[in-house]
Coordinates of C-alpha atoms in Angstrom, one line a residue:
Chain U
X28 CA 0.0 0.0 0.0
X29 CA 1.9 3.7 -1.0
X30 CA 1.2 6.4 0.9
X31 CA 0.2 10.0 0.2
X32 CA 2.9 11.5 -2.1
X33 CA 3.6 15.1 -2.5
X34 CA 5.1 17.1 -5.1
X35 CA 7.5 19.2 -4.7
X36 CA 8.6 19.5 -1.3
X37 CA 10.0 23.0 -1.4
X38 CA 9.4 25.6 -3.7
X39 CA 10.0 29.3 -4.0
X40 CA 7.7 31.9 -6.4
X41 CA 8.1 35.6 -6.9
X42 CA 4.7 37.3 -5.5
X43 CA 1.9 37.4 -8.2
X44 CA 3.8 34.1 -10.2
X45 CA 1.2 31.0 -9.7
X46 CA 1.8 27.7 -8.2
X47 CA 1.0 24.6 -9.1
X48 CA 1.0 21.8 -6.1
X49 CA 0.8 17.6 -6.2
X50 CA -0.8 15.1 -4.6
X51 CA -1.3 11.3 -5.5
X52 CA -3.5 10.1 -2.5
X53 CA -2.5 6.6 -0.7
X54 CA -4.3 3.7 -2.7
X55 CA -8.1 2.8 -2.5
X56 CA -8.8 6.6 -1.4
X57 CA -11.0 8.6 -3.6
X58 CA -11.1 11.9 -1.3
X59 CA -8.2 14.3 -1.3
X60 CA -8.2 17.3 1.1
X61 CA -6.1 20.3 0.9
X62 CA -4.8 21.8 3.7
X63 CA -2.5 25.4 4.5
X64 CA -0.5 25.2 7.5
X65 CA 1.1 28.8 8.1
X66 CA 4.0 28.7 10.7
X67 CA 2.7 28.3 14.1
X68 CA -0.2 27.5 13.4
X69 CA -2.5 24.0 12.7
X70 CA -3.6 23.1 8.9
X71 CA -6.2 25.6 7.6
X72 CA -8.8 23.4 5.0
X73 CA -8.6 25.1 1.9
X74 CA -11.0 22.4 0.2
X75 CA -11.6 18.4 -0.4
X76 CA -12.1 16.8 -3.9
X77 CA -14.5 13.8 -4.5
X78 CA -14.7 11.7 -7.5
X79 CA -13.4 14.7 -9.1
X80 CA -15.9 17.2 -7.8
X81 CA -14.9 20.0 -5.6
X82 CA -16.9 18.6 -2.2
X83 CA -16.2 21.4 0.6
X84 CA -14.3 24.4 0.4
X85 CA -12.9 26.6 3.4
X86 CA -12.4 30.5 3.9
X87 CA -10.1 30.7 0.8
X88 CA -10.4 33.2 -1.8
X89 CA -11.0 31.8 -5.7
X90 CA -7.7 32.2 -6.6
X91 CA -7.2 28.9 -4.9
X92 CA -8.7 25.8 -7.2
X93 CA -7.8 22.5 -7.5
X94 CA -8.2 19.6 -9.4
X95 CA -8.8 15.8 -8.7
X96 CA -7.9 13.1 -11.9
X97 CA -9.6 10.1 -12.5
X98 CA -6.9 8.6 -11.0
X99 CA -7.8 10.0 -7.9
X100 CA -4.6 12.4 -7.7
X101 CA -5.3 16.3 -7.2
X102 CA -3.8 19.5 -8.0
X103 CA -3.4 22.9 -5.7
X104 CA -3.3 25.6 -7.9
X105 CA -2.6 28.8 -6.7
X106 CA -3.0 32.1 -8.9
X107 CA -1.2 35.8 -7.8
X108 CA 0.5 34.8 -4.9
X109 CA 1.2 36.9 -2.3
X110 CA 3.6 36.6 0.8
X111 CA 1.0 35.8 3.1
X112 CA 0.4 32.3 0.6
X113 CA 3.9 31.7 1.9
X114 CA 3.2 28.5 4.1
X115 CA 2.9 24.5 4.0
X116 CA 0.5 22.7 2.0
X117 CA -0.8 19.6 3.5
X118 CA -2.7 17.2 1.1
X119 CA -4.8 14.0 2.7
X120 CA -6.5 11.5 1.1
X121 CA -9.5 9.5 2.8
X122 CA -12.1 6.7 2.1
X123 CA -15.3 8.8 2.0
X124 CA -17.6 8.1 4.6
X125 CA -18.9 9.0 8.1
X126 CA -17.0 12.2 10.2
X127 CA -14.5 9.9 11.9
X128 CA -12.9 8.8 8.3
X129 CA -9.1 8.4 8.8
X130 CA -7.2 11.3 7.2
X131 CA -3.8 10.2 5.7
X132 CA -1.3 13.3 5.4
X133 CA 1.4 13.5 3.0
X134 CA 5.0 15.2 4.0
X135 CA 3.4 18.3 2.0
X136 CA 5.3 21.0 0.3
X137 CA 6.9 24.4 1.6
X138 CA 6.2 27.0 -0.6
X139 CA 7.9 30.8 -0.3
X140 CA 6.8 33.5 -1.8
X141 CA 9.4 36.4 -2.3
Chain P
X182 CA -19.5 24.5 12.8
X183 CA -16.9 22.8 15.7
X184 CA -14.3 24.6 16.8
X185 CA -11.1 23.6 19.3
X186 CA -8.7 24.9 20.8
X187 CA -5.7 24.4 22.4
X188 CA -3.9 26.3 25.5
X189 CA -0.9 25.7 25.8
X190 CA 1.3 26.2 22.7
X191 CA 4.1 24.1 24.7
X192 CA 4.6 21.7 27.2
X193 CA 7.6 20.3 28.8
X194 CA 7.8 17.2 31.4
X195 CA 10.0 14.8 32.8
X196 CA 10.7 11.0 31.4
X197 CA 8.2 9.4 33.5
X198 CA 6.0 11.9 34.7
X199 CA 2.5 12.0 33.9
X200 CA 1.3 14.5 30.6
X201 CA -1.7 16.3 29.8
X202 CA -2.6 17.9 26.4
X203 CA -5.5 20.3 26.9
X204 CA -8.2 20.5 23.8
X205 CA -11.4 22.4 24.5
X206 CA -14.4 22.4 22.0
X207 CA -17.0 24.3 21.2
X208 CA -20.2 22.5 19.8
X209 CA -23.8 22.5 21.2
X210 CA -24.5 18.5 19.7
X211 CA -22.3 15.2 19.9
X212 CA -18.8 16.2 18.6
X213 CA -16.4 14.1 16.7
X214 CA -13.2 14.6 18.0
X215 CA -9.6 13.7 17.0
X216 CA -5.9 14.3 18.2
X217 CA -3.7 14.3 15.3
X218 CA 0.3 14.0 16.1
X219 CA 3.8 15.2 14.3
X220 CA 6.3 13.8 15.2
X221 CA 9.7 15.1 14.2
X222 CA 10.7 15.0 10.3
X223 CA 7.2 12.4 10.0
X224 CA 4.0 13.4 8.4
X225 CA 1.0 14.4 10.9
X226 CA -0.8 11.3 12.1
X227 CA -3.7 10.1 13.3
X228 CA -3.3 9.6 17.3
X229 CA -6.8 8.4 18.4
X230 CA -10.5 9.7 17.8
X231 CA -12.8 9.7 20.7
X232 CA -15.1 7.7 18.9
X233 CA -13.4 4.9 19.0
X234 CA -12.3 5.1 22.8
X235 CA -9.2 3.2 22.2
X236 CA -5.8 3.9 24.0
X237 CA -2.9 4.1 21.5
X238 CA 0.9 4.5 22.8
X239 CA -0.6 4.6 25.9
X240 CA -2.5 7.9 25.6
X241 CA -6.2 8.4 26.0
X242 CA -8.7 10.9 25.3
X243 CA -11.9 10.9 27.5
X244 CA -14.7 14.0 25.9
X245 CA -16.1 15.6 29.0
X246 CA -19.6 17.5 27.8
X247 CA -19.6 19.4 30.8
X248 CA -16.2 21.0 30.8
X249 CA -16.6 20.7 26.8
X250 CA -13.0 19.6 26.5
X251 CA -10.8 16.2 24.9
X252 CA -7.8 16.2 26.9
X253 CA -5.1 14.0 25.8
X254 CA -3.3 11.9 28.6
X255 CA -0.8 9.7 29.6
X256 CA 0.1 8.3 32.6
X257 CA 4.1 8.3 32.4
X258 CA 5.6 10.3 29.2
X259 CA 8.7 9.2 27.1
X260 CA 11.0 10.7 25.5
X261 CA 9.5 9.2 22.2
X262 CA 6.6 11.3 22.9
X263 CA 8.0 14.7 22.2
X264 CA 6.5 15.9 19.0
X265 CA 3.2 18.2 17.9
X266 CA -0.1 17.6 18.6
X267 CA -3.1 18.6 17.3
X268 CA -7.1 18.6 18.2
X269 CA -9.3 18.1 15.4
X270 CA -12.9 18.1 14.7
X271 CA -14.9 18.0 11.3
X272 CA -15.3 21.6 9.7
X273 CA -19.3 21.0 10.2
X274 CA -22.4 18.5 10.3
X275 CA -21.5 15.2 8.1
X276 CA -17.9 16.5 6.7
X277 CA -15.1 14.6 6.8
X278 CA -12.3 17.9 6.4
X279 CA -11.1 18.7 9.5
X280 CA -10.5 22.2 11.4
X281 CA -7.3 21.8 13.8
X282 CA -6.2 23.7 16.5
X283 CA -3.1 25.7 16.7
X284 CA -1.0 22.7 18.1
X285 CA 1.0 21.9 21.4
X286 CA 4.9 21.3 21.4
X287 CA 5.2 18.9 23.6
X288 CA 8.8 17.8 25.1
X289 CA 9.6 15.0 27.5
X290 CA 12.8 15.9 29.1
X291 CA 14.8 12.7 29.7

């Protein structure tokens, strides 16, 4: 069974550039979950993907969208970034089901915005 | 919507002594709540989820309705302990995304 994979783990973008993020989710699990996690602070949802349907979104503005593949894998993009976007993104993929589903995080990826 | 939060944004104890992580939520009906933990250079985890009322690594979680809080305990901390951890409950009725709180730092000193 593989785990949830991130791509890449560090990456730095010039303020107003966009970003593009990966996740392949572990095996079996058609529900991926984006996540922010500024420094100090817990993961912020940004929103959850299901059968390749956005399925929840958080207090994000539009300039964050995402994608989910038939596969199962998503995408975090990111348009005009600013320094505040400057944090790590935590993807986790989960069996849908009831509220006590089993999140599995990946390592996530650091992004910098200069 | 649930919401936790968490105290204490460290906490340091001795090899041996007993640890308590406080989480405190804030929901009217029956939450669902988790502690999620990071240890160092791992991904964040599942610890337990008060549903299940299981005891992993020796912690336990015990939701108390009356004090509205999921405090995390164990009875004598080890040094394999020290790492981050986080309260979690779903973002609202019948979701499965989760809203954390800020995270304790928690350090067993040997």
């Amino acid at each position: 069974e593989t785990g949830v994979t991130q791509s890449p783990t560090h990456l730095i973008k010039t303020r107003g550039q966009q970003v593009t993020l990966r996740c392949s989710s572990q095996s079996g699990h058609n529900t991926v979950s984006w996540y922010q996690q500024a420094l100090g602070q817990g993961p912020q949802f940004i929103f959850q993907y299901y059968r390749e349907e956005e399925n929840g979104r958080g207090n994000f503005p539009p300039r964050f969208s995402g994608l989910q593949f038939p596969n199962y894998s998503s995408e975090l993009n990111v348009n005009a970034l600013e320094l505040d976007d400057s944090a790590l993104y935590l993807c986790a993929s989960s069996l849908p089901g009831p509220i006590n589903t089993e999140a599995f995080f990946g390592q996530g990826t650091r992004l910098t915005v200069v | 919507a649930q919401r936790v939060t968490q105290p204490e944004k460290l906490l340091s104890v001795f090899k041996g002594a007993p640890v308590e992580l406080k989480c405190n939520y804030s929901y009217s009906g029956s939450p669902e709540l988790f502690w999620y933990v990071q240890y160092s250079r791992q991904r964040l985890q599942l610890l337990l989820r008060h549903i299940s009322r299981e005891s992993i690594k020796g912690f336990t979680a015990d939701l108390n309705k009356g004090e509205t809080s999921f405090h995390l305990k164990k009875p004598f901390a080890q040094e394999e302990d020290s790492a981050m951890y986080y309260c979690a409950s779903p973002e609202g009725t019948g979701a499965n995304n989760l809203f954390f709180g800020t995270g304790t730092r928690l350090t067993v000193i040997p």
